Amino acid sequence: MIYFDNNATTPVDQRVLDAMLPYFTTHFGNAASRQHQTGMNARSAVEGARDSISDVLGVDAKEIVFTSGATEACNLAIKGVFGLYRRKGKHIVVISTEHKAVLDCCSHLEEKGAEITFVDVDTNGMIDMQMLEEAIHDDTILVISMWANNETGVIHPIEEIGALCALKGTLLFSDATQAVGKISVKPRDAGVQLLAMSAHKFYGPKGVGALYISGKSPRVKLDPLIDGGGHERGNRSGTLNVPGIVGMAKALELASDEQQAENGRLILLHDNLESGLLAIEGTQLNSSLTRRMPNVTNIR
């Protein structure tokens, strides 16, 4: 069988697994246990991973909050903003082609009193910037746009969206699950205040992800989803998945180091596949010609 579903999940890279294994056995400590060396060793591994991930993203280590995956990160970002900023406004703007982790979260908040505006995309799957600008009101507290689409591969103009949100004075959350580890993602440079990612999309383990939360200009605060213990600076309580976090950092390090060569390889495969498929009568590309991921093709 040839596996074509790497946007759903990827196998764990052997080098990632090798980095993780000691933290299941030898270095098995709880990162919150600071009273003894075993716990401090685990904490050191977590903080080293946080440093590594933040370096790739171009942010501060303290702005990275570990979660169980992108779905939790999306929920923490969206519900966390609504819970803390709803006195300012209850309006959220979201792109209509977002992942279910975002769309279902917004539907849930509608039942809690949020006002959700969905912005459609054009025939190529791209955001209509004029429609987006018109959708943002004085009481808009959050704009949501994925960095890259999991089905079409479209890469949205995040920098342009970030500039618009800065002008309008609203926060921007990007679900970058399909982009991190595959293309350059720098949330601070793009004007993104909240960004979700998941390790298993770039050859890391399942069950671990992270949320970038801007710590300055502006400093974003969230209403946490989980109480108990105050882990992750109060943003996400619960014992940290040390092996998973170590694996996530290693996977992202490898993906970043090998990104240019890997994307060159993928583009060749991508172009060959598409040229063959598009030669079939009646087929057409269902994506942007210029702004799309090197690992995704969508033909109809």
PDB file of C-alpha atoms in Angstrom, residues 61-253:
ATOM      1  CA  ALA A  61      10.182  29.955  25.233  1.00  0.00           C
ATOM      2  CA  LYS A  62       7.723  31.151  27.879  1.00  0.00           C
ATOM      3  CA  GLU A  63       5.166  31.755  25.112  1.00  0.00           C
ATOM      4  CA  ILE A  64       4.899  28.014  24.351  1.00  0.00           C
ATOM      5  CA  VAL A  65       2.241  26.052  26.262  1.00  0.00           C
ATOM      6  CA  PHE A  66       2.177  22.284  25.837  1.00  0.00           C
ATOM      7  CA  THR A  67      -1.148  20.515  25.239  1.00  0.00           C
ATOM      8  CA  SER A  68      -2.412  17.074  24.249  1.00  0.00           C
ATOM      9  CA  GLY A  69      -2.592  18.123  20.594  1.00  0.00           C
ATOM     10  CA  ALA A  70      -3.920  20.730  18.187  1.00  0.00           C
ATOM     11  CA  THR A  71      -7.588  20.144  19.027  1.00  0.00           C
ATOM     12  CA  GLU A  72      -6.983  21.043  22.653  1.00  0.00           C
ATOM     13  CA  ALA A  73      -4.792  23.970  21.605  1.00  0.00           C
ATOM     14  CA  CYS A  74      -7.569  25.306  19.349  1.00  0.00           C
ATOM     15  CA  ASN A  75     -10.139  24.945  22.125  1.00  0.00           C
ATOM     16  CA  LEU A  76      -7.858  26.634  24.647  1.00  0.00           C
ATOM     17  CA  ALA A  77      -7.220  29.553  22.301  1.00  0.00           C
ATOM     18  CA  ILE A  78     -10.806  30.166  21.201  1.00  0.00           C
ATOM     19  CA  LYS A  79     -12.668  29.398  24.425  1.00  0.00           C
ATOM     20  CA  GLY A  80      -9.881  30.975  26.442  1.00  0.00           C
ATOM     21  CA  VAL A  81     -10.188  34.285  24.597  1.00  0.00           C
ATOM     22  CA  PHE A  82     -13.987  34.287  24.761  1.00  0.00           C
ATOM     23  CA  GLY A  83     -13.971  33.509  28.464  1.00  0.00           C
ATOM     24  CA  LEU A  84     -11.636  36.355  29.339  1.00  0.00           C
ATOM     25  CA  TYR A  85     -12.463  39.004  26.713  1.00  0.00           C
ATOM     26  CA  ARG A  86     -16.245  38.648  26.424  1.00  0.00           C
ATOM     27  CA  ARG A  87     -16.785  41.828  28.431  1.00  0.00           C
ATOM     28  CA  LYS A  88     -15.082  43.707  25.611  1.00  0.00           C
ATOM     29  CA  GLY A  89     -17.155  41.965  22.960  1.00  0.00           C
ATOM     30  CA  LYS A  90     -18.682  38.647  21.966  1.00  0.00           C
ATOM     31  CA  HIS A  91     -17.994  38.737  18.233  1.00  0.00           C
ATOM     32  CA  ILE A  92     -15.647  36.236  16.578  1.00  0.00           C
ATOM     33  CA  VAL A  93     -14.784  36.088  12.869  1.00  0.00           C
ATOM     34  CA  VAL A  94     -13.818  32.714  11.420  1.00  0.00           C
ATOM     35  CA  ILE A  95     -12.943  31.457   7.942  1.00  0.00           C
ATOM     36  CA  SER A  96     -15.595  29.020   6.697  1.00  0.00           C
ATOM     37  CA  THR A  97     -13.073  26.346   5.632  1.00  0.00           C
ATOM     38  CA  GLU A  98     -11.498  25.869   9.062  1.00  0.00           C
ATOM     39  CA  HIS A  99     -10.963  22.426  10.584  1.00  0.00           C
ATOM     40  CA  LYS A 100     -13.766  20.902  12.665  1.00  0.00           C
ATOM     41  CA  ALA A 101     -11.681  21.494  15.786  1.00  0.00           C
ATOM     42  CA  VAL A 102     -12.266  25.201  15.185  1.00  0.00           C
ATOM     43  CA  LEU A 103     -15.756  25.142  13.662  1.00  0.00           C
ATOM     44  CA  ASP A 104     -17.263  22.939  16.377  1.00  0.00           C
ATOM     45  CA  CYS A 105     -15.630  25.075  19.043  1.00  0.00           C
ATOM     46  CA  CYS A 106     -17.241  28.177  17.547  1.00  0.00           C
ATOM     47  CA  SER A 107     -20.622  26.420  17.370  1.00  0.00           C
ATOM     48  CA  HIS A 108     -20.291  25.588  21.064  1.00  0.00           C
ATOM     49  CA  LEU A 109     -19.550  29.222  21.891  1.00  0.00           C
ATOM     50  CA  GLU A 110     -22.600  30.354  19.915  1.00  0.00           C
ATOM     51  CA  GLU A 111     -24.682  28.417  22.433  1.00  0.00           C
ATOM     52  CA  LYS A 112     -22.877  30.369  25.169  1.00  0.00           C
ATOM     53  CA  GLY A 113     -23.748  33.737  23.657  1.00  0.00           C
ATOM     54  CA  ALA A 114     -20.940  34.341  21.175  1.00  0.00           C
ATOM     55  CA  GLU A 115     -21.707  35.975  17.840  1.00  0.00           C
ATOM     56  CA  ILE A 116     -19.897  34.145  15.041  1.00  0.00           C
ATOM     57  CA  THR A 117     -19.397  35.513  11.533  1.00  0.00           C
ATOM     58  CA  PHE A 118     -18.181  33.072   8.881  1.00  0.00           C
ATOM     59  CA  VAL A 119     -16.158  34.496   5.990  1.00  0.00           C
ATOM     60  CA  ASP A 120     -16.296  32.515   2.756  1.00  0.00           C
ATOM     61  CA  VAL A 121     -13.362  31.754   0.474  1.00  0.00           C
ATOM     62  CA  ASP A 122     -13.139  32.157  -3.300  1.00  0.00           C
ATOM     63  CA  THR A 123     -13.161  29.341  -5.877  1.00  0.00           C
ATOM     64  CA  ASN A 124      -9.461  28.721  -5.221  1.00  0.00           C
ATOM     65  CA  GLY A 125     -10.010  28.406  -1.477  1.00  0.00           C
ATOM     66  CA  MET A 126      -8.435  31.787  -0.702  1.00  0.00           C
ATOM     67  CA  ILE A 127      -9.738  34.321   1.794  1.00  0.00           C
ATOM     68  CA  ASP A 128     -11.473  37.374   0.361  1.00  0.00           C
ATOM     69  CA  MET A 129      -9.655  40.129   2.263  1.00  0.00           C
ATOM     70  CA  GLN A 130     -12.344  42.720   1.572  1.00  0.00           C
ATOM     71  CA  MET A 131     -15.022  40.439   3.021  1.00  0.00           C
ATOM     72  CA  LEU A 132     -12.799  39.781   6.022  1.00  0.00           C
ATOM     73  CA  GLU A 133     -12.280  43.481   6.669  1.00  0.00           C
ATOM     74  CA  GLU A 134     -16.019  44.140   6.424  1.00  0.00           C
ATOM     75  CA  ALA A 135     -16.721  41.305   8.864  1.00  0.00           C
ATOM     76  CA  ILE A 136     -14.605  42.806  11.665  1.00  0.00           C
ATOM     77  CA  HIS A 137     -16.641  45.060  13.971  1.00  0.00           C
ATOM     78  CA  ASP A 138     -15.815  47.247  16.949  1.00  0.00           C
ATOM     79  CA  ASP A 139     -16.815  44.397  19.281  1.00  0.00           C
ATOM     80  CA  THR A 140     -14.773  41.723  17.457  1.00  0.00           C
ATOM     81  CA  ILE A 141     -12.433  40.081  19.960  1.00  0.00           C
ATOM     82  CA  LEU A 142     -10.917  37.378  17.749  1.00  0.00           C
ATOM     83  CA  VAL A 143     -10.254  36.569  14.097  1.00  0.00           C
ATOM     84  CA  ILE A 144      -9.522  32.929  13.233  1.00  0.00           C
ATOM     85  CA  SER A 145      -7.639  31.848  10.112  1.00  0.00           C
ATOM     86  CA  MET A 146      -5.770  28.608   9.587  1.00  0.00           C
ATOM     87  CA  TRP A 147      -2.250  29.025   8.212  1.00  0.00           C
ATOM     88  CA  ALA A 148      -2.687  26.312   5.576  1.00  0.00           C
ATOM     89  CA  ASN A 149      -5.709  24.224   4.626  1.00  0.00           C
ATOM     90  CA  ASN A 150      -5.567  20.486   5.227  1.00  0.00           C
ATOM     91  CA  GLU A 151      -7.635  19.571   2.142  1.00  0.00           C
ATOM     92  CA  THR A 152      -6.673  22.074  -0.558  1.00  0.00           C
ATOM     93  CA  GLY A 153      -3.201  22.992   0.668  1.00  0.00           C
ATOM     94  CA  VAL A 154      -3.983  26.697   0.279  1.00  0.00           C
ATOM     95  CA  ILE A 155      -1.683  28.959   2.294  1.00  0.00           C
ATOM     96  CA  HIS A 156      -3.638  31.955   3.533  1.00  0.00           C
ATOM     97  CA  PRO A 157      -2.035  35.449   3.538  1.00  0.00           C
ATOM     98  CA  ILE A 158      -1.444  35.414   7.283  1.00  0.00           C
ATOM     99  CA  GLU A 159       0.837  38.455   7.295  1.00  0.00           C
ATOM    100  CA  GLU A 160      -1.840  40.496   5.521  1.00  0.00           C
ATOM    101  CA  ILE A 161      -4.507  39.220   7.903  1.00  0.00           C
ATOM    102  CA  GLY A 162      -2.237  40.008  10.854  1.00  0.00           C
ATOM    103  CA  ALA A 163      -1.765  43.581   9.654  1.00  0.00           C
ATOM    104  CA  LEU A 164      -5.529  43.994   9.265  1.00  0.00           C
ATOM    105  CA  CYS A 165      -6.185  42.659  12.764  1.00  0.00           C
ATOM    106  CA  ALA A 166      -3.561  45.004  14.219  1.00  0.00           C
ATOM    107  CA  LEU A 167      -5.256  47.923  12.474  1.00  0.00           C
ATOM    108  CA  LYS A 168      -8.650  46.845  13.790  1.00  0.00           C
ATOM    109  CA  GLY A 169      -7.380  46.109  17.298  1.00  0.00           C
ATOM    110  CA  THR A 170      -8.439  42.462  17.431  1.00  0.00           C
ATOM    111  CA  LEU A 171      -6.549  39.277  18.275  1.00  0.00           C
ATOM    112  CA  LEU A 172      -5.603  36.757  15.577  1.00  0.00           C
ATOM    113  CA  PHE A 173      -5.557  33.003  16.143  1.00  0.00           C
ATOM    114  CA  SER A 174      -4.117  30.668  13.505  1.00  0.00           C
ATOM    115  CA  ASP A 175      -4.468  26.899  13.457  1.00  0.00           C
ATOM    116  CA  ALA A 176      -1.079  26.101  11.917  1.00  0.00           C
ATOM    117  CA  THR A 177      -1.370  22.339  12.311  1.00  0.00           C
ATOM    118  CA  GLN A 178      -0.776  21.702   8.605  1.00  0.00           C
ATOM    119  CA  ALA A 179       2.007  24.265   8.269  1.00  0.00           C
ATOM    120  CA  VAL A 180       4.375  23.891  11.226  1.00  0.00           C
ATOM    121  CA  GLY A 181       7.246  21.581  10.320  1.00  0.00           C
ATOM    122  CA  LYS A 182       6.503  21.848   6.596  1.00  0.00           C
ATOM    123  CA  ILE A 183       7.001  25.525   5.765  1.00  0.00           C
ATOM    124  CA  SER A 184       8.427  28.485   7.675  1.00  0.00           C
ATOM    125  CA  VAL A 185       5.991  29.606  10.378  1.00  0.00           C
ATOM    126  CA  LYS A 186       6.877  32.714  12.401  1.00  0.00           C
ATOM    127  CA  PRO A 187       3.768  33.836  14.308  1.00  0.00           C
ATOM    128  CA  ARG A 188       5.226  36.978  15.852  1.00  0.00           C
ATOM    129  CA  ASP A 189       6.490  38.243  12.499  1.00  0.00           C
ATOM    130  CA  ALA A 190       3.072  37.554  10.963  1.00  0.00           C
ATOM    131  CA  GLY A 191       1.128  39.416  13.644  1.00  0.00           C
ATOM    132  CA  VAL A 192      -0.409  36.244  15.093  1.00  0.00           C
ATOM    133  CA  GLN A 193      -1.093  36.226  18.835  1.00  0.00           C
ATOM    134  CA  LEU A 194      -2.237  32.599  19.191  1.00  0.00           C
ATOM    135  CA  LEU A 195      -1.076  29.609  17.153  1.00  0.00           C
ATOM    136  CA  ALA A 196      -1.834  25.880  17.437  1.00  0.00           C
ATOM    137  CA  MET A 197       0.346  22.952  16.333  1.00  0.00           C
ATOM    138  CA  SER A 198       0.520  19.167  16.688  1.00  0.00           C
ATOM    139  CA  ALA A 199       3.576  16.895  16.722  1.00  0.00           C
ATOM    140  CA  HIS A 200       2.138  13.958  14.799  1.00  0.00           C
ATOM    141  CA  LYS A 201       1.766  16.060  11.651  1.00  0.00           C
ATOM    142  CA  PHE A 202       5.565  16.322  11.270  1.00  0.00           C
ATOM    143  CA  TYR A 203       6.799  12.831  12.203  1.00  0.00           C
ATOM    144  CA  GLY A 204       6.438  13.302  15.936  1.00  0.00           C
ATOM    145  CA  PRO A 205       4.295  11.352  18.411  1.00  0.00           C
ATOM    146  CA  LYS A 206       0.529  11.548  18.746  1.00  0.00           C
ATOM    147  CA  GLY A 207      -0.992  13.023  21.876  1.00  0.00           C
ATOM    148  CA  VAL A 208       1.170  16.121  22.179  1.00  0.00           C
ATOM    149  CA  GLY A 209       0.885  19.616  20.749  1.00  0.00           C
ATOM    150  CA  ALA A 210       1.383  23.217  21.733  1.00  0.00           C
ATOM    151  CA  LEU A 211      -0.208  26.630  21.737  1.00  0.00           C
ATOM    152  CA  TYR A 212       1.816  29.791  21.176  1.00  0.00           C
ATOM    153  CA  ILE A 213       0.417  32.596  23.326  1.00  0.00           C
ATOM    154  CA  SER A 214       1.833  36.060  22.703  1.00  0.00           C
ATOM    155  CA  GLY A 215       3.543  37.361  25.822  1.00  0.00           C
ATOM    156  CA  LYS A 216       4.101  40.896  24.621  1.00  0.00           C
ATOM    157  CA  SER A 217       2.743  43.497  22.204  1.00  0.00           C
ATOM    158  CA  PRO A 218       0.080  42.461  23.096  1.00  0.00           C
ATOM    159  CA  ARG A 219       0.306  40.166  26.080  1.00  0.00           C
ATOM    160  CA  VAL A 220      -2.564  37.709  25.731  1.00  0.00           C
ATOM    161  CA  LYS A 221      -4.255  36.083  28.701  1.00  0.00           C
ATOM    162  CA  LEU A 222      -6.620  33.119  28.491  1.00  0.00           C
ATOM    163  CA  ASP A 223      -9.325  31.588  30.627  1.00  0.00           C
ATOM    164  CA  PRO A 224      -7.946  28.039  31.098  1.00  0.00           C
ATOM    165  CA  LEU A 225      -9.945  24.967  30.113  1.00  0.00           C
ATOM    166  CA  ILE A 226      -8.436  22.738  32.814  1.00  0.00           C
ATOM    167  CA  ASP A 227      -7.956  23.599  36.479  1.00  0.00           C
ATOM    168  CA  GLY A 228      -5.760  21.774  38.952  1.00  0.00           C
ATOM    169  CA  GLY A 229      -2.080  22.217  39.646  1.00  0.00           C
ATOM    170  CA  GLY A 230      -1.402  25.408  37.733  1.00  0.00           C
ATOM    171  CA  HIS A 231       0.957  23.771  35.245  1.00  0.00           C
ATOM    172  CA  GLU A 232       2.150  25.705  32.176  1.00  0.00           C
ATOM    173  CA  ARG A 233       1.962  29.018  34.032  1.00  0.00           C
ATOM    174  CA  GLY A 234      -1.679  28.370  34.848  1.00  0.00           C
ATOM    175  CA  ASN A 235      -2.737  27.945  31.230  1.00  0.00           C
ATOM    176  CA  ARG A 236      -3.007  24.152  31.155  1.00  0.00           C
ATOM    177  CA  SER A 237      -3.026  22.065  34.316  1.00  0.00           C
ATOM    178  CA  GLY A 238      -2.057  18.405  34.243  1.00  0.00           C
ATOM    179  CA  THR A 239       1.091  16.277  34.421  1.00  0.00           C
ATOM    180  CA  LEU A 240       3.243  16.969  31.384  1.00  0.00           C
ATOM    181  CA  ASN A 241       3.838  14.274  28.770  1.00  0.00           C
ATOM    182  CA  VAL A 242       7.625  14.420  28.979  1.00  0.00           C
ATOM    183  CA  PRO A 243       8.433  11.743  26.335  1.00  0.00           C
ATOM    184  CA  GLY A 244       5.925  13.306  23.948  1.00  0.00           C
ATOM    185  CA  ILE A 245       7.258  16.821  24.480  1.00  0.00           C
ATOM    186  CA  VAL A 246      10.839  15.653  23.914  1.00  0.00           C
ATOM    187  CA  GLY A 247       9.680  13.866  20.765  1.00  0.00           C
ATOM    188  CA  MET A 248       7.822  16.911  19.496  1.00  0.00           C
ATOM    189  CA  ALA A 249      10.882  19.119  19.874  1.00  0.00           C
ATOM    190  CA  LYS A 250      13.133  16.584  18.144  1.00  0.00           C
ATOM    191  CA  ALA A 251      10.668  16.122  15.288  1.00  0.00           C
ATOM    192  CA  LEU A 252      10.353  19.865  14.732  1.00  0.00           C
ATOM    193  CA  GLU A 253      14.122  20.312  14.872  1.00  0.00           C
TER     194      GLU A 253
END
